[in-house]
Amino acid sequence: EPEVTQTPSHQVTQMGQEVILRCVPISNHLYFYWYRQILGQKVEFLVSFYNNEISEKSEIFDDQFSVERPDGSNFTLKIRSTKLEDSAMYFCASRADGLSDEQFFGPGTRLTVL
Amino acid sequence: GDSVTQMEGPVTLSEEAFLTINCTYTATGYPSLFWYVQYPGEGLQLLLKATKADDKGSNKGFEATYRKETTSFHLEKGSVQVSDSAVYFCALTPYNFNKFYFGSGTKLNVKP
């Protein structure tokens, strides 16, 4: 069964460093998403991406964040200068098309900022 | 704005006990409602969903009914197993499917 994959599973970084979280969505899916979950809190929407551009972003997704689909398979989330409060689990998701309501989630990347 | 509220955990039950995890939502229009499950070390897996009022989603013995009058989507299972131990997330996507809103998750521990 096709699945969304994410790498790495755990990333530890120093405050102020740049990190790139990688995702491989399900092949042929058209919509891509990033969510995050700070420990003990809700899973929160960060950004949606369609047709090679951001379609919606939340207030959390400030200038420190960017997304990219550099080739036909990867979908990345970059945090330019990490802060302590960026420590969270980051989930990537993909959706097949505009008529589908279901998102398929990856296993997550746990980001720890020291 | 849209939001989901679910009961706090952890919930600890003995095997074969009845499970209810409450979930209520706030949304404009007609959202689709979901329950996702996260087993230790794994991602969010779709457990069941319902797309309109009075629909019942079911899977693996779990059920939830979309109740528009009470804006609820409570998860139930008649007899839980140890293997059901996981974190359960209630979620909604609005009519345009543009994002998910999640509840805070409820951890279920089932003891043999």
XYZ file of C-alpha atoms in Angstrom:
226
model
C 0.000 0.000 0.000
C 1.410 3.438 -0.881
C 2.492 5.547 2.050
C 3.979 8.908 2.892
C 7.547 8.704 4.151
C 9.542 11.257 6.127
C 13.219 11.636 6.931
C 14.858 11.881 9.329
C 12.742 10.362 12.074
C 14.545 12.495 14.656
C 16.587 15.636 14.122
C 18.553 17.404 16.831
C 19.885 20.860 16.080
C 21.299 23.914 17.793
C 19.251 27.081 18.079
C 19.847 29.345 15.078
C 20.734 26.512 12.719
C 18.856 25.744 9.543
C 17.036 22.433 9.216
C 15.363 20.744 6.281
C 12.723 18.131 6.890
C 12.033 15.821 4.001
C 8.887 14.081 2.867
C 8.020 11.805 -0.025
C 4.271 12.038 -0.609
C 2.247 9.325 -2.255
C 2.928 9.188 -5.952
C 0.327 10.982 -8.092
C -1.053 12.957 -5.164
C -1.510 16.624 -5.960
C -1.899 18.382 -2.587
C 0.777 18.478 0.093
C 0.743 19.648 3.687
C 2.872 20.194 6.747
C 1.544 20.039 10.293
C 3.288 20.183 13.617
C 2.553 18.978 17.102
C 4.304 20.514 20.055
C 4.511 17.984 22.870
C 1.209 17.764 24.691
C -0.576 20.125 22.309
C -2.811 19.821 19.276
C -1.652 18.910 15.798
C -1.586 22.282 14.009
C -1.771 23.111 10.332
C 1.277 24.918 8.949
C 0.960 25.080 5.176
C -0.664 23.592 2.120
C 0.957 23.337 -1.304
C -0.585 22.749 -4.692
C 0.554 23.243 -8.250
C 4.030 24.276 -7.087
C 2.896 27.075 -4.851
C 1.624 27.676 -1.350
C -2.179 27.642 -1.345
C -2.647 28.467 2.319
C -0.488 29.033 5.376
C -1.149 29.552 9.051
C 0.079 32.324 11.325
C 2.758 29.945 12.566
C 4.278 29.741 9.087
C 6.302 32.944 9.198
C 9.307 34.056 7.162
C 11.510 31.514 8.927
C 9.652 28.695 7.200
C 9.639 27.722 3.552
C 8.475 24.753 1.522
C 9.668 23.366 -1.729
C 8.995 20.538 -4.112
C 12.422 20.342 -5.716
C 11.638 17.394 -7.942
C 8.731 15.137 -8.764
C 8.867 13.198 -5.520
C 10.183 15.192 -2.557
C 8.433 17.860 -0.505
C 10.577 19.723 1.990
C 10.059 22.043 4.936
C 12.941 24.373 5.739
C 13.319 26.307 8.955
C 15.970 28.972 8.410
C 16.993 29.811 11.942
C 15.538 27.418 14.476
C 14.230 28.545 17.830
C 13.673 26.520 20.974
C 9.920 26.753 20.417
C 10.250 25.024 17.030
C 10.839 21.764 18.887
C 7.914 19.589 17.850
C 6.821 16.615 15.804
C 6.377 17.620 12.164
C 3.960 15.645 10.008
C 3.790 15.688 6.245
C 0.565 14.731 4.472
C -0.675 14.379 0.930
C -4.093 14.326 -0.692
C -4.956 12.764 -4.001
C -6.984 15.473 -5.701
C -9.531 18.232 -5.241
C -12.432 15.825 -4.775
C -10.824 13.751 -2.050
C -11.287 14.754 1.603
C -8.721 12.330 3.013
C -5.141 13.228 3.821
C -2.489 10.547 4.210
C 0.060 11.262 6.900
C 3.684 10.315 7.275
C 5.214 8.995 10.512
C 6.580 12.392 11.476
C 9.971 13.918 12.184
C 10.733 14.804 15.760
C 12.708 18.054 15.800
C 14.604 18.922 18.952
C 16.171 22.382 19.141
C 18.798 22.792 21.872
C -13.014 29.557 13.372
C -13.181 25.817 12.982
C -11.990 23.693 15.889
C -12.163 20.266 17.487
C -12.360 19.451 21.179
C -11.848 15.935 22.494
C -11.693 14.467 25.937
C -8.396 14.532 27.699
C -6.574 11.365 28.513
C -5.071 9.120 29.310
C -7.926 6.662 29.350
C -7.090 3.354 30.993
C -9.378 0.375 30.458
C -9.277 -3.337 31.020
C -9.452 -5.638 28.030
C -13.029 -6.187 26.766
C -14.267 -2.966 28.358
C -16.457 -0.491 26.470
C -14.719 2.566 25.075
C -16.063 6.040 24.447
C -13.878 8.984 23.494
C -15.847 12.196 23.202
C -15.296 14.650 20.372
C -17.161 17.837 19.571
C -16.506 20.304 16.814
C -17.148 23.845 15.684
C -17.312 24.490 11.959
C -19.033 26.591 9.365
C -20.752 24.675 6.620
C -20.567 20.912 6.410
C -17.200 19.479 7.379
C -16.028 15.905 6.975
C -15.150 14.260 10.291
C -12.379 11.776 10.995
C -10.772 9.684 13.651
C -7.054 9.017 13.251
C -5.006 6.631 15.369
C -1.304 6.825 16.134
C 0.435 3.712 17.394
C 3.778 4.144 19.154
C 6.499 5.155 16.716
C 4.133 5.362 13.778
C 2.304 8.039 11.817
C -1.330 9.077 11.858
C -3.512 6.373 10.345
C -7.077 6.933 9.280
C -9.390 4.876 11.480
C -12.769 5.985 10.176
C -14.581 8.939 8.716
C -18.025 10.374 8.026
C -18.827 12.979 5.439
C -22.373 14.103 6.241
C -24.875 14.293 9.058
C -26.067 10.938 10.454
C -23.364 9.024 8.609
C -21.725 6.323 10.699
C -18.079 5.549 10.128
C -16.803 2.156 11.236
C -13.603 0.150 11.103
C -11.986 -2.593 13.198
C -14.921 -2.599 15.631
C -14.754 1.171 16.167
C -17.735 3.352 15.309
C -18.570 7.042 15.284
C -21.736 8.823 14.152
C -21.760 12.336 12.679
C -24.283 14.225 14.852
C -24.944 17.665 13.475
C -27.508 18.572 16.126
C -24.952 18.072 18.911
C -21.878 18.814 16.754
C -20.320 15.589 17.954
C -18.442 12.600 16.584
C -17.814 10.340 19.574
C -15.665 7.252 19.074
C -16.937 3.958 20.516
C -15.863 0.357 20.648
C -17.755 -2.380 22.403
C -14.782 -4.463 23.532
C -11.269 -3.063 23.492
C -8.127 -5.131 23.112
C -4.598 -4.538 24.333
C -3.623 -3.924 20.712
C -5.963 -0.883 20.666
C -3.573 0.989 22.943
C -2.657 4.122 20.999
C -3.376 7.833 20.735
C -6.669 8.710 19.038
C -7.196 12.028 17.256
C -10.513 13.505 16.224
C -10.272 15.815 13.222
C -12.322 17.734 10.706
C -11.752 19.139 7.274
C -14.038 21.921 6.074
C -16.125 21.798 2.921
C -13.189 22.784 0.699
C -10.858 20.131 2.220
C -8.083 22.698 2.435
C -6.696 21.655 5.816
C -7.340 19.511 8.864
C -8.206 20.711 12.329
C -7.241 18.226 15.022
C -8.196 17.666 18.596
C -5.477 17.316 21.181
C -5.485 13.516 21.086
C -6.541 10.971 23.685
C -4.152 8.290 24.810
C -5.796 4.926 25.393
C -4.110 2.302 27.543
C -5.720 -1.123 27.571
C -4.555 -3.506 30.285
C -4.835 -7.289 29.963
